[in-house]
Amino acid sequence: MIPLLEISDLVKAFRGVRAVDGASFAVQAGSITGLIGPNGSGKSTAIDCISGFQRADAGRVHLDGTAIDGLPPQRIARAGLTRTFQDVRVYDTYTVLENLLVVAKPFATTNWADAFLRTQKFRETHGQAEARALDLIDLVGLTRLTHAPALILSYGQKKLLAFAAAMMSNPSIVVLDEPVAGVNPTRVNEVAEIVRAANRGGTTFLIIEHNVDFITSLCDHVIVFDRGRKLTEGPPAEVHRDPLVLDAYLGVEPGHEPHLARAG
Amino acid sequence: MKSGLSGVGAAKVAAVILALAILAVLPLLTSSNYLLGVAVSGLLMTVAAAALNLVYGFAGLLSFAQLGFWGVGAYCSAITVMDAGGSFWAGVLVAAGVNGLLGLAFGYPILRTRTHAFVVATITFALLCNLVARDWISVTRGPLGIPGLPPPRLLGYEIEGSARFFYIVLGYAVLALCFLYVLETSRIGLTLKAIKQNETLAQSQGISPLPYKLAVFTIAAVITGMAGAVFAFHLRVVDPLIFDFYYMQTFLIIVIIGGTGSFWGVVLAGAAMVVLPEALRFSNDLRMVIYGAILVAAMLLMPRGVAGWIEDRRLASLRANLR
Ligand SMILES: Nc1ncnc2c1ncn2[C@@H]1O[C@H](COP(=O)(O)OP(=O)(O)OP(=O)(O)O)[C@@H](O)[C@H]1O
Ligand SMILES: [Mg+2]
């Protein structure tokens, strides 16, 4: 069975700094896969390349067997891969509902003339999109704020709204960049529950996160990044015991363990 | 909440009907060619400002090219009538076509540039239009311009007199503003403001920014060009002064005072910008000083324009209610 998302030999350098340095990994359809690694290990940059926001220097990306590298981000989103951003992004002046109605794909069957003239077809499509939006708003628990402008939401609520917007087009895979960073700890389990519910609905997830408990409880499979490439991968419990992983997080170069001993 | 909103809606409808009624009988109320002339230029500049609002307020593109389109439109209609023997109506259509092509051809390359480069490119475009008008003497007759534009004709009758010309202008203004209103309140308007707020977020949601920007830039070019084409027949002469920065500055002030991205705010500001200088005529010496002072005060009190100020009030009360 081919993986839903397959990355091979991805490279991205910024003025000589190789932020992503030959990364290869795969995400299986239906899974909740974690992507962890120290700060600056190139996780966000890899996601930017995969979702089309950065042009990779080398490497290939396949979504469900089709090459998507080199496509602009909007084409990749329409092909079924959506993402959230580490710095939470929503449309501040729009209401929660409008934030979801902006998403293009539910309106794919209508054109500008339909939208301008508010044709019967457009109104039907709009009705369906609105119904889906209200379901998603309910899923993330923002129903009370449906008609409130996004700028009055808390940071955590904005993350939930961004998550709902990423789900709006019914994508096959959603990439979440740190969904619970900065979220009230008492709410982290709620976010995990929301992801699980969406996953049961058939959506595959690739989740970048530093919160170990969140990743351990949620993911079936974890990929560990270090210095722009995959260090190891496996079930979360095993990965967190791996000495290589511990070294990577403590920032010790292989072969320089004595420093660690002295420092400890 | 619901009834309050529909109350606002009903008040808007009533205000629009009242405004249209006043405009419709204006030529009956006054026989002053001067006042009708003020109304004519006010309506056309409001249309041009509303078109700028589509580009700047909705798509976030601070375009000074509007001045170029305005002047090119004026030259198109004047040349069509004086040199090609066409009618006024043909001239306005030629202006629409030429500006549409110009908007596409110029917009396609420059809409890829970022904010500052875009602003510089559009200023250059306006300056270039001025230069062509001055130096392409065989077509534009150079600095002397094209004088003696005849009154438009409709069904064989000459539309002589300010009153009849006023109705042509009113008709065009209502059509253009209706078009912009329908566009801006549609899903296209929603998408445009999303692109303006956060282009990368919009892309991540499957929206291609360029087609939207190009469409809006071209539509604004056509509407502004047609307004300029009609304006030429108000002046009865077209010369390079049609590219005077005064026009651009007026469009921009109307948009900023009204509130970028607000259809009604801009229309209201357009009306105010016409009425205000006339209302201040009681003091001819201080007129422009008072006018300037009012503008500065408005900007200090309402930096996001009238519509932005109202929006801020609404948000403040919303926040208070949530507490
Ligand atoms: N636009 C850029 N220009 C230059 N350097 C960049 C750019 N984006 C990222 N980098 C560098 O690339 C490296 C990887 O950054 P990246 O944001 O991908 O790491 P990360 O794994 O997401 O880290 P974190 O967990 O802190 O979010 C860092 O050294 C960063 O400074
Ligand atoms: Mg990151």
Coordinates of C-alpha atoms and ligand atoms in Angstrom, one line a residue:
Chain A
M1 CA 0.0 0.0 0.0
I2 CA 1.4 3.4 -1.0
P3 CA 1.6 6.0 1.8
L4 CA -0.8 8.9 1.6
L5 CA 2.1 11.4 1.9
E6 CA 5.6 10.5 0.8
I7 CA 8.6 12.8 1.1
S8 CA 11.9 11.8 -0.4
D9 CA 15.3 13.5 -0.1
L10 CA 13.9 17.0 0.7
V11 CA 16.5 19.8 0.8
K12 CA 16.0 23.4 1.7
A13 CA 18.8 25.8 2.5
F14 CA 18.6 29.5 3.6
R15 CA 21.8 31.3 2.6
G16 CA 23.9 28.2 3.1
V17 CA 22.1 27.0 6.2
R18 CA 20.6 23.7 5.4
A19 CA 17.3 23.9 7.4
V20 CA 16.1 20.7 5.7
D21 CA 18.9 18.4 4.7
G22 CA 17.8 15.3 2.8
A23 CA 14.6 14.4 4.8
S24 CA 12.7 11.3 3.8
F25 CA 9.6 10.1 5.6
A26 CA 6.0 8.9 4.9
V27 CA 2.6 9.3 6.4
Q28 CA 0.2 6.4 6.2
A29 CA -3.4 7.0 5.2
G30 CA -5.7 7.1 8.2
S31 CA -2.9 7.6 10.7
I32 CA -2.2 10.3 13.3
T33 CA 1.5 10.8 12.8
G34 CA 3.7 12.9 15.0
L35 CA 6.6 15.0 13.9
I36 CA 8.9 15.9 16.7
G37 CA 12.4 17.3 17.1
P38 CA 14.4 20.0 18.8
N39 CA 13.8 23.7 18.1
G40 CA 15.3 24.6 14.7
S41 CA 15.5 21.1 13.5
G42 CA 13.6 22.1 10.3
K43 CA 10.1 20.8 11.0
S44 CA 8.3 23.9 10.0
T45 CA 10.5 24.5 7.0
A46 CA 9.8 20.9 5.8
I47 CA 6.1 21.6 6.2
D48 CA 6.5 24.9 4.2
C49 CA 8.1 22.9 1.4
I50 CA 5.5 20.2 1.4
S51 CA 2.6 22.6 1.4
G52 CA 4.1 24.8 -1.4
F53 CA 5.0 27.9 0.7
Q54 CA 8.7 27.4 0.2
R55 CA 10.3 26.0 -2.9
A56 CA 12.5 23.1 -2.0
D57 CA 16.0 23.0 -3.5
A58 CA 15.7 19.3 -4.1
G59 CA 13.5 16.3 -3.3
R60 CA 10.1 15.0 -4.2
V61 CA 6.7 15.1 -2.5
H62 CA 3.9 12.7 -3.4
L63 CA 0.3 13.0 -2.2
D64 CA -1.6 9.8 -2.8
G65 CA 0.9 8.8 -5.5
T66 CA 0.8 12.1 -7.4
A67 CA 3.8 14.5 -7.3
I68 CA 2.8 17.8 -5.7
D69 CA 6.3 19.4 -5.4
G70 CA 6.6 22.7 -7.4
L71 CA 2.8 23.4 -7.2
P72 CA 1.7 26.6 -5.7
P73 CA 0.1 26.3 -2.2
Q74 CA -3.4 26.9 -3.3
R75 CA -3.2 24.0 -5.8
I76 CA -1.8 21.7 -3.1
A77 CA -4.6 22.8 -0.7
R78 CA -7.2 22.0 -3.4
A79 CA -5.5 18.6 -4.0
G80 CA -6.3 17.6 -0.4
L81 CA -3.4 18.7 1.8
T82 CA -4.1 21.6 4.2
R83 CA -2.1 23.0 7.1
T84 CA -2.2 25.4 10.0
F85 CA 0.6 27.8 10.8
Q86 CA 2.8 27.8 13.9
D87 CA 2.0 31.5 14.4
V88 CA -1.8 31.1 14.5
R89 CA -3.4 32.7 11.4
V90 CA -7.1 33.7 11.1
Y91 CA -9.0 36.6 9.5
D92 CA -9.4 38.9 12.4
T93 CA -12.2 41.1 11.0
Y94 CA -14.2 38.1 9.9
T95 CA -16.6 36.3 12.1
V96 CA -15.9 32.7 13.1
L97 CA -18.4 31.5 10.5
E98 CA -17.0 33.8 7.7
N99 CA -13.5 32.5 8.5
L100 CA -14.7 29.1 7.3
L101 CA -16.9 30.3 4.4
V102 CA -13.8 31.9 2.8
V103 CA -12.3 28.4 2.1
A104 CA -12.5 27.8 -1.6
K105 CA -13.1 24.1 -2.2
P106 CA -16.7 23.8 -1.0
F107 CA -17.5 26.3 -3.8
A108 CA -15.6 24.5 -6.5
T109 CA -18.7 23.9 -8.6
T110 CA -19.7 27.6 -8.7
N111 CA -17.9 30.4 -10.6
W112 CA -17.6 34.1 -10.2
A113 CA -20.8 34.8 -12.2
D114 CA -22.7 32.5 -9.9
A115 CA -21.3 34.3 -6.9
F116 CA -22.0 37.8 -8.4
L117 CA -25.6 37.0 -9.4
R118 CA -26.3 34.7 -6.4
T119 CA -27.8 32.1 -8.7
Q120 CA -29.9 29.2 -7.3
K121 CA -26.9 26.9 -7.7
F122 CA -24.7 29.3 -5.7
R123 CA -27.2 29.6 -2.9
E124 CA -27.5 25.9 -2.6
T125 CA -23.7 25.5 -2.5
H126 CA -23.5 28.3 0.0
G127 CA -26.1 26.5 2.2
Q128 CA -24.2 23.3 2.1
A129 CA -20.9 25.1 2.9
E130 CA -22.6 26.9 5.8
A131 CA -24.0 23.6 7.2
R132 CA -20.5 22.1 7.1
A133 CA -19.0 25.2 8.7
L134 CA -21.5 25.0 11.6
D135 CA -20.8 21.3 12.1
L136 CA -17.0 22.1 12.4
I137 CA -17.6 25.1 14.7
D138 CA -19.6 22.7 16.9
L139 CA -16.8 20.1 16.7
V140 CA -14.2 22.7 18.0
G141 CA -16.7 24.0 20.6
L142 CA -17.0 27.6 19.3
T143 CA -20.7 27.6 18.6
R144 CA -21.4 30.4 21.1
L145 CA -19.0 32.6 19.1
T146 CA -20.2 31.7 15.6
H147 CA -21.0 35.3 14.7
A148 CA -18.3 37.0 16.8
P149 CA -15.4 38.5 14.9
A150 CA -12.2 36.4 15.2
L151 CA -10.2 39.2 16.8
I152 CA -12.1 38.8 20.1
L153 CA -11.1 35.1 20.4
S154 CA -8.4 34.0 22.8
Y155 CA -5.2 32.5 21.4
G156 CA -6.4 29.0 22.0
Q157 CA -9.7 29.6 20.4
K158 CA -8.0 31.1 17.4
K159 CA -6.0 27.8 17.1
L160 CA -9.2 25.9 17.2
L161 CA -10.7 28.2 14.5
A162 CA -7.6 27.7 12.3
F163 CA -8.0 23.9 12.8
A164 CA -11.6 24.1 11.7
A165 CA -10.7 26.2 8.7
A166 CA -8.1 23.6 7.7
M167 CA -10.8 20.9 7.9
M168 CA -13.4 22.9 5.9
S169 CA -12.3 21.6 2.5
N170 CA -12.6 18.0 3.7
P171 CA -8.9 17.4 3.0
S172 CA -7.4 13.9 2.9
I173 CA -4.5 15.1 5.2
V174 CA -4.1 18.0 7.6
V175 CA -0.7 19.2 8.9
L176 CA -0.9 20.9 12.2
D177 CA 2.1 23.0 13.3
E178 CA 2.1 23.0 17.1
P179 CA -1.7 22.9 17.7
V180 CA -1.4 23.0 21.5
A181 CA 1.6 25.3 22.0
G182 CA 0.4 28.2 24.1
V183 CA -2.9 26.5 24.8
N184 CA -4.2 26.3 28.4
P185 CA -2.9 22.9 29.7
T186 CA -6.4 22.0 30.9
R187 CA -7.6 22.3 27.3
V188 CA -4.9 20.1 25.7
N189 CA -7.0 16.9 26.1
E190 CA -9.9 18.6 24.4
V191 CA -7.8 19.4 21.4
A192 CA -6.6 15.7 21.3
E193 CA -10.2 14.6 21.4
I194 CA -11.2 16.9 18.5
V195 CA -8.3 15.5 16.4
R196 CA -9.4 12.0 17.3
A197 CA -13.0 12.7 16.3
A198 CA -11.8 14.2 12.9
N199 CA -9.5 11.2 12.4
R200 CA -12.4 8.8 13.0
G201 CA -14.1 10.8 10.2
G202 CA -11.4 9.6 7.8
T203 CA -8.8 12.5 7.9
T204 CA -5.2 11.7 8.2
F205 CA -3.0 13.9 10.5
L206 CA 0.6 14.9 10.6
I207 CA 1.2 16.8 13.8
I208 CA 4.2 18.9 14.8
E209 CA 4.3 19.3 18.6
H210 CA 6.7 19.7 21.5
N211 CA 4.1 18.5 24.1
V212 CA 5.2 14.9 24.8
D213 CA 2.0 13.9 26.6
F214 CA -0.1 15.2 23.7
I215 CA 2.0 13.3 21.1
T216 CA 2.2 10.1 23.1
S217 CA -1.5 9.9 23.8
L218 CA -2.6 10.9 20.3
C219 CA -0.2 9.5 17.7
D220 CA 0.1 6.0 16.3
H221 CA 3.5 6.7 14.8
V222 CA 6.2 9.3 15.5
I223 CA 8.9 10.7 13.2
V224 CA 11.9 12.3 15.0
F225 CA 13.6 15.2 13.2
D226 CA 17.1 16.4 13.9
R227 CA 19.2 18.8 11.9
G228 CA 16.9 18.8 8.9
R229 CA 16.4 15.1 8.5
K230 CA 14.7 12.1 10.0
L231 CA 16.7 10.7 12.9
T232 CA 14.4 7.8 13.7
E233 CA 10.8 6.8 13.8
G234 CA 8.4 4.3 15.6
P235 CA 5.6 4.1 18.1
P236 CA 5.7 7.1 20.5
A237 CA 6.5 5.1 23.6
E238 CA 9.6 3.5 22.0
V239 CA 10.8 6.7 20.4
H240 CA 10.8 8.6 23.6
R241 CA 13.1 6.0 25.2
D242 CA 15.6 6.0 22.2
P243 CA 19.0 7.2 23.4
L244 CA 19.6 8.9 20.0
V245 CA 16.4 10.9 20.6
L246 CA 17.4 11.9 24.1
D247 CA 20.8 13.0 22.8
A248 CA 19.2 15.1 20.0
Y249 CA 17.0 16.9 22.5
L250 CA 19.9 17.6 24.8
G251 CA 21.8 19.1 21.9
V252 CA 24.8 16.8 22.2
E253 CA 26.7 16.0 19.0
P254 CA 27.3 12.2 18.6
G255 CA 30.8 11.3 19.8
H256 CA 30.9 14.2 22.2
E257 CA 29.2 12.5 25.1
P258 CA 31.9 13.5 27.6
H259 CA 30.6 17.1 27.5
L260 CA 27.3 15.8 28.6
A261 CA 29.0 13.9 31.5
R262 CA 30.9 17.0 32.5
A263 CA 27.9 19.3 32.2
G264 CA 25.8 16.8 34.2
Chain B
M1 CA -30.0 42.0 17.9
K2 CA -31.8 40.6 14.8
S3 CA -34.4 43.4 14.7
G4 CA -31.6 46.0 15.4
L5 CA -29.8 44.8 12.3
S6 CA -32.8 44.9 10.0
G7 CA -33.5 48.4 11.5
V8 CA -30.2 49.5 10.2
G9 CA -30.9 47.8 6.9
A10 CA -34.3 49.7 6.6
A11 CA -32.6 53.0 7.5
K12 CA -30.0 52.4 4.8
V13 CA -32.7 51.7 2.2
A14 CA -34.6 54.8 3.2
A15 CA -31.5 56.9 3.1
V16 CA -30.6 55.6 -0.4
I17 CA -34.2 56.3 -1.7
L18 CA -34.1 59.8 -0.2
A19 CA -30.7 60.6 -1.7
L20 CA -31.8 59.3 -5.1
A21 CA -35.0 61.4 -4.9
I22 CA -33.1 64.5 -4.0
L23 CA -30.6 63.9 -6.9
A24 CA -33.4 63.2 -9.3
V25 CA -35.2 66.5 -8.6
L26 CA -32.0 68.5 -8.2
P27 CA -32.2 70.1 -11.7
L28 CA -35.7 71.2 -10.8
L29 CA -34.6 72.8 -7.6
T30 CA -31.8 74.8 -9.1
S31 CA -31.1 76.3 -12.5
S32 CA -27.6 77.2 -11.5
N33 CA -25.2 75.6 -14.0
Y34 CA -22.5 76.0 -11.4
L35 CA -24.3 73.9 -8.8
L36 CA -25.2 71.2 -11.3
G37 CA -21.6 71.2 -12.4
V38 CA -20.5 70.6 -8.8
A39 CA -22.9 67.7 -8.6
V40 CA -21.6 66.3 -11.8
S41 CA -18.0 66.3 -10.9
G42 CA -18.9 65.1 -7.3
L43 CA -20.8 62.1 -8.7
L44 CA -18.0 61.1 -11.1
M45 CA -15.3 61.5 -8.5
T46 CA -17.3 59.4 -6.1
V47 CA -17.5 56.7 -8.7
A48 CA -13.8 56.9 -9.2
A49 CA -13.2 56.8 -5.5
A50 CA -15.5 53.8 -5.1
A51 CA -13.5 52.0 -7.8
L52 CA -10.3 52.9 -5.9
N53 CA -11.9 51.5 -2.8
L54 CA -12.5 48.2 -4.6
V55 CA -8.7 48.0 -5.5
Y56 CA -7.3 49.5 -2.2
G57 CA -10.0 48.8 0.4
F58 CA -10.9 45.3 -0.7
A59 CA -7.8 43.9 -2.5
G60 CA -5.3 46.0 -0.5
L61 CA -3.6 47.4 -3.6
L62 CA -2.7 51.0 -3.2
S63 CA -3.0 51.9 -6.9
F64 CA -2.2 55.4 -8.2
A65 CA -2.8 54.0 -11.7
Q66 CA -6.4 55.2 -11.2
L67 CA -5.3 58.7 -12.2
G68 CA -3.9 57.2 -15.4
F69 CA -7.1 55.4 -16.2
W70 CA -9.2 58.5 -15.5
G71 CA -7.2 60.6 -17.9
V72 CA -6.9 57.9 -20.6
G73 CA -10.7 57.5 -20.4
A74 CA -11.1 61.2 -21.0
Y75 CA -8.8 61.2 -24.0
C76 CA -10.5 58.1 -25.5
S77 CA -13.9 59.7 -25.5
A78 CA -12.6 63.0 -26.8
I79 CA -10.6 61.5 -29.6
T80 CA -13.5 59.1 -30.6
V81 CA -15.8 62.1 -31.0
M82 CA -13.5 64.7 -32.4
D83 CA -11.3 62.7 -34.6
A84 CA -13.1 59.4 -35.4
G85 CA -16.5 61.0 -35.8
G86 CA -18.1 58.7 -33.2
S87 CA -20.8 59.5 -30.7
F88 CA -20.4 60.3 -27.1
W89 CA -21.7 56.9 -26.2
A90 CA -19.2 55.2 -28.5
G91 CA -16.5 57.3 -26.9
V92 CA -17.5 56.0 -23.4
L93 CA -17.4 52.4 -24.7
V94 CA -14.0 53.0 -26.4
A95 CA -12.8 54.3 -23.0
A96 CA -14.1 51.2 -21.3
G97 CA -12.4 48.9 -23.8
V98 CA -9.1 50.6 -23.9
N99 CA -8.9 50.8 -20.1
G100 CA -9.9 47.2 -19.8
L101 CA -7.1 46.1 -22.0
L102 CA -4.7 48.5 -20.3
G103 CA -5.7 47.2 -16.9
L104 CA -5.1 43.6 -17.9
A105 CA -1.8 44.3 -19.7
F106 CA -0.4 46.5 -17.0
G107 CA -1.9 44.6 -14.1
Y108 CA -0.6 41.2 -15.1
P109 CA 3.1 41.9 -14.7
I110 CA 2.9 44.4 -11.8
L111 CA 0.4 42.6 -9.6
R112 CA 3.2 40.1 -8.8
T113 CA 5.2 42.8 -7.1
R114 CA 5.0 43.5 -3.4
T115 CA 3.4 46.6 -1.8
H116 CA 6.1 49.3 -2.3
A117 CA 7.2 48.2 -5.7
F118 CA 3.5 48.1 -6.7
V119 CA 2.9 51.6 -5.5
V120 CA 5.9 52.9 -7.4
A121 CA 4.9 51.1 -10.5
T122 CA 1.4 52.5 -10.5
I123 CA 2.7 56.1 -9.9
T124 CA 5.1 55.6 -12.8
F125 CA 2.1 54.4 -15.0
A126 CA 0.2 57.6 -14.2
L127 CA 3.2 59.8 -14.9
L128 CA 3.8 57.9 -18.2
C129 CA 0.2 58.5 -19.3
N130 CA 0.7 62.2 -18.6
L131 CA 3.9 62.2 -20.7
V132 CA 2.2 60.4 -23.6
A133 CA -0.7 62.9 -23.5
R134 CA 1.8 65.8 -23.7
D135 CA 4.2 64.4 -26.3
W136 CA 2.2 62.2 -28.7
I137 CA 1.1 65.3 -30.4
S138 CA -0.3 63.7 -33.6
V139 CA -3.0 61.9 -31.5
T140 CA -3.5 64.0 -28.4
R141 CA -2.6 67.4 -29.8
G142 CA -0.1 67.8 -27.0
P143 CA -0.2 70.5 -24.3
L144 CA -3.0 72.4 -26.0
G145 CA -5.4 69.5 -25.7
I146 CA -8.6 68.9 -27.5
P147 CA -11.1 71.7 -27.0
G148 CA -14.7 72.2 -28.1
L149 CA -16.2 68.8 -27.2
P150 CA -19.9 69.0 -28.4
P151 CA -22.8 68.0 -26.1
P152 CA -23.8 64.3 -26.3
R153 CA -26.7 63.3 -28.5
L154 CA -29.4 60.8 -27.6
L155 CA -31.7 59.4 -30.3
G156 CA -30.8 62.3 -32.5
Y157 CA -31.5 65.0 -29.9
E158 CA -28.7 67.1 -28.6
I159 CA -28.4 66.8 -24.8
E160 CA -27.9 70.5 -24.3
G161 CA -27.8 72.1 -21.0
S162 CA -26.4 71.1 -17.6
A163 CA -29.7 69.6 -16.4
R164 CA -29.8 66.9 -19.1
F165 CA -26.1 66.2 -18.9
F166 CA -26.6 65.8 -15.2
Y167 CA -29.1 63.0 -15.7
I168 CA -26.6 61.1 -17.9
V169 CA -24.0 61.4 -15.2
L170 CA -26.5 60.3 -12.5
G171 CA -27.4 57.3 -14.6
Y172 CA -23.8 56.2 -15.0
A173 CA -23.0 56.8 -11.3
V174 CA -26.0 54.8 -10.1
L175 CA -25.1 51.9 -12.5
A176 CA -21.5 51.8 -11.6
L177 CA -22.1 52.1 -7.8
C178 CA -24.8 49.3 -8.0
F179 CA -22.3 47.1 -9.8
L180 CA -19.7 47.7 -7.2
Y181 CA -22.1 47.1 -4.4
V182 CA -23.3 43.8 -5.7
L183 CA -19.7 42.7 -6.3
E184 CA -18.4 43.8 -2.9
T185 CA -21.2 42.2 -0.9
S186 CA -20.8 38.9 -2.8
R187 CA -18.6 36.0 -1.9
I188 CA -16.0 37.6 -4.2
G189 CA -15.8 40.6 -1.9
L190 CA -15.4 38.2 1.1
T191 CA -12.5 36.5 -0.7
L192 CA -10.9 39.8 -1.7
K193 CA -10.8 41.0 1.9
A194 CA -9.4 37.6 3.0
I195 CA -6.6 38.0 0.5
K196 CA -6.0 41.6 1.8
Q197 CA -5.8 40.5 5.4
N198 CA -3.6 37.5 5.0
E199 CA -2.5 36.3 1.6
T200 CA -0.7 33.2 2.7
L201 CA -3.6 32.1 4.8
A202 CA -5.9 32.5 1.8
Q203 CA -3.6 30.5 -0.4
S204 CA -3.5 27.7 2.2
Q205 CA -7.3 27.6 1.8
G206 CA -7.1 27.0 -1.9
I207 CA -7.5 30.7 -3.1
S208 CA -5.4 31.9 -6.0
P209 CA -4.7 35.6 -5.3
L210 CA -3.6 36.7 -8.7
P211 CA -6.8 36.1 -10.7
Y212 CA -8.8 38.0 -8.0
K213 CA -6.4 40.9 -8.0
L214 CA -6.2 41.1 -11.8
A215 CA -10.0 41.0 -12.1
V216 CA -10.5 43.8 -9.6
F217 CA -7.7 45.9 -11.0
T218 CA -9.2 45.6 -14.5
I219 CA -12.8 46.3 -13.3
A220 CA -11.6 49.4 -11.5
A221 CA -9.7 50.5 -14.6
V222 CA -12.9 50.2 -16.7
I223 CA -15.1 52.0 -14.2
T224 CA -12.6 54.8 -13.6
G225 CA -11.9 55.2 -17.4
M226 CA -15.6 55.5 -18.2
A227 CA -16.0 58.1 -15.4
G228 CA -13.1 60.0 -16.9
A229 CA -14.7 59.7 -20.4
V230 CA -17.9 61.3 -19.1
F231 CA -16.0 63.9 -17.2
A232 CA -14.3 65.1 -20.4
F233 CA -17.7 66.1 -21.7
H234 CA -18.4 68.0 -18.5
L235 CA -15.2 70.0 -19.0
R236 CA -15.7 70.2 -22.7
V237 CA -12.0 70.1 -23.2
V238 CA -9.3 67.5 -22.5
D239 CA -5.7 68.4 -22.0
P240 CA -2.8 66.9 -20.0
L241 CA -4.2 68.6 -16.8
I242 CA -6.7 65.7 -16.7
F243 CA -3.7 63.9 -15.1
D244 CA -3.3 66.5 -12.4
F245 CA -2.6 64.9 -9.0
Y246 CA -5.5 66.9 -7.6
Y247 CA -7.9 64.1 -9.0
M248 CA -6.0 61.2 -7.5
Q249 CA -5.7 63.1 -4.2
T250 CA -9.5 63.6 -4.1
F251 CA -10.2 59.9 -4.8
L252 CA -7.8 58.9 -2.1
I253 CA -9.1 61.3 0.5
I254 CA -12.7 60.2 -0.2
V255 CA -11.6 56.5 0.4
I256 CA -9.6 57.2 3.5
I257 CA -12.2 59.5 5.1
G258 CA -15.0 57.2 4.3
G259 CA -13.1 54.1 5.5
T260 CA -11.1 51.8 3.3
G261 CA -13.2 48.7 2.4
S262 CA -16.5 50.2 3.3
F263 CA -18.9 50.8 0.3
W264 CA -21.3 53.1 2.2
G265 CA -18.5 55.0 4.0
V266 CA -16.9 55.9 0.7
V267 CA -20.2 56.9 -1.0
L268 CA -21.0 59.1 2.0
A269 CA -17.5 60.6 2.1
G270 CA -17.9 61.3 -1.7
A271 CA -21.1 63.3 -1.0
A272 CA -19.5 65.1 2.0
M273 CA -16.4 66.1 -0.1
V274 CA -18.7 67.8 -2.6
V275 CA -21.0 69.5 -0.2
L276 CA -18.4 70.6 2.4
P277 CA -16.3 73.0 0.2
E278 CA -19.5 74.5 -1.1
A279 CA -21.1 74.9 2.4
L280 CA -18.0 76.7 3.4
R281 CA -18.4 79.4 0.8
F282 CA -19.7 81.8 3.4
S283 CA -16.1 82.6 4.1
N284 CA -14.2 82.8 0.9
D285 CA -10.8 83.6 2.5
L286 CA -10.8 80.9 5.1
R287 CA -12.7 78.3 3.0
M288 CA -9.8 76.1 2.2
V289 CA -8.2 76.5 5.6
I290 CA -11.4 75.4 7.4
Y291 CA -11.8 72.6 4.9
G292 CA -8.2 71.4 5.5
A293 CA -8.7 71.7 9.3
I294 CA -11.9 69.6 9.1
L295 CA -10.0 66.9 7.1
V296 CA -7.1 66.8 9.6
A297 CA -9.5 66.7 12.6
A298 CA -11.4 63.8 10.9
M299 CA -8.2 61.9 10.4
L300 CA -7.1 62.5 14.0
L301 CA -10.4 61.5 15.5
M302 CA -11.1 58.6 13.0
P303 CA -7.9 57.3 11.7
R304 CA -9.7 54.4 10.0
G305 CA -12.3 56.6 8.5
V306 CA -16.0 57.0 9.3
A307 CA -16.8 53.3 8.7
G308 CA -13.7 52.2 10.7
W309 CA -14.8 54.4 13.6
I310 CA -18.3 52.9 13.6
E311 CA -16.8 49.4 13.3
D312 CA -14.6 50.0 16.4
R313 CA -17.6 51.2 18.4
R314 CA -19.4 48.0 17.4
L315 CA -16.5 45.8 18.5
A316 CA -16.1 47.7 21.8
S317 CA -19.7 47.0 22.7
L318 CA -19.4 43.4 21.6
R319 CA -16.4 43.0 23.9
A320 CA -18.2 44.6 26.8
N321 CA -21.2 42.3 26.2
L322 CA -19.0 39.2 26.4
R323 CA -17.6 40.2 29.7
Ligands
LIG1 N1 13.0 32.1 6.1 C1 14.1 31.7 6.7 N2 15.3 32.4 6.5 C2 16.4 31.9 7.1 N3 16.5 30.9 7.9 C3 15.4 30.3 8.2 C4 14.1 30.6 7.7 N4 13.2 29.8 8.1 C5 13.8 29.0 9.0 N5 15.1 29.2 9.0 C6 16.1 28.5 9.8 O1 16.0 27.1 9.5 C7 16.2 26.3 10.7 C8 15.0 25.4 10.9 O2 13.8 26.3 11.3 P1 12.4 25.6 11.5 O3 11.5 26.8 11.8 O4 12.0 24.8 10.3 O5 12.6 24.7 12.7 P2 11.5 24.0 13.6 O6 11.9 22.6 13.7 O7 10.1 24.3 13.1 O8 11.7 24.7 15.0 P3 10.6 25.0 16.2 O9 10.3 23.8 16.9 O10 11.4 26.0 17.0 O11 9.4 25.6 15.5 C9 16.4 27.3 11.8 O12 17.8 27.4 12.0 C10 15.9 28.6 11.3 O13 16.6 29.7 11.9
MG2 MG 8.5 25.2 13.8

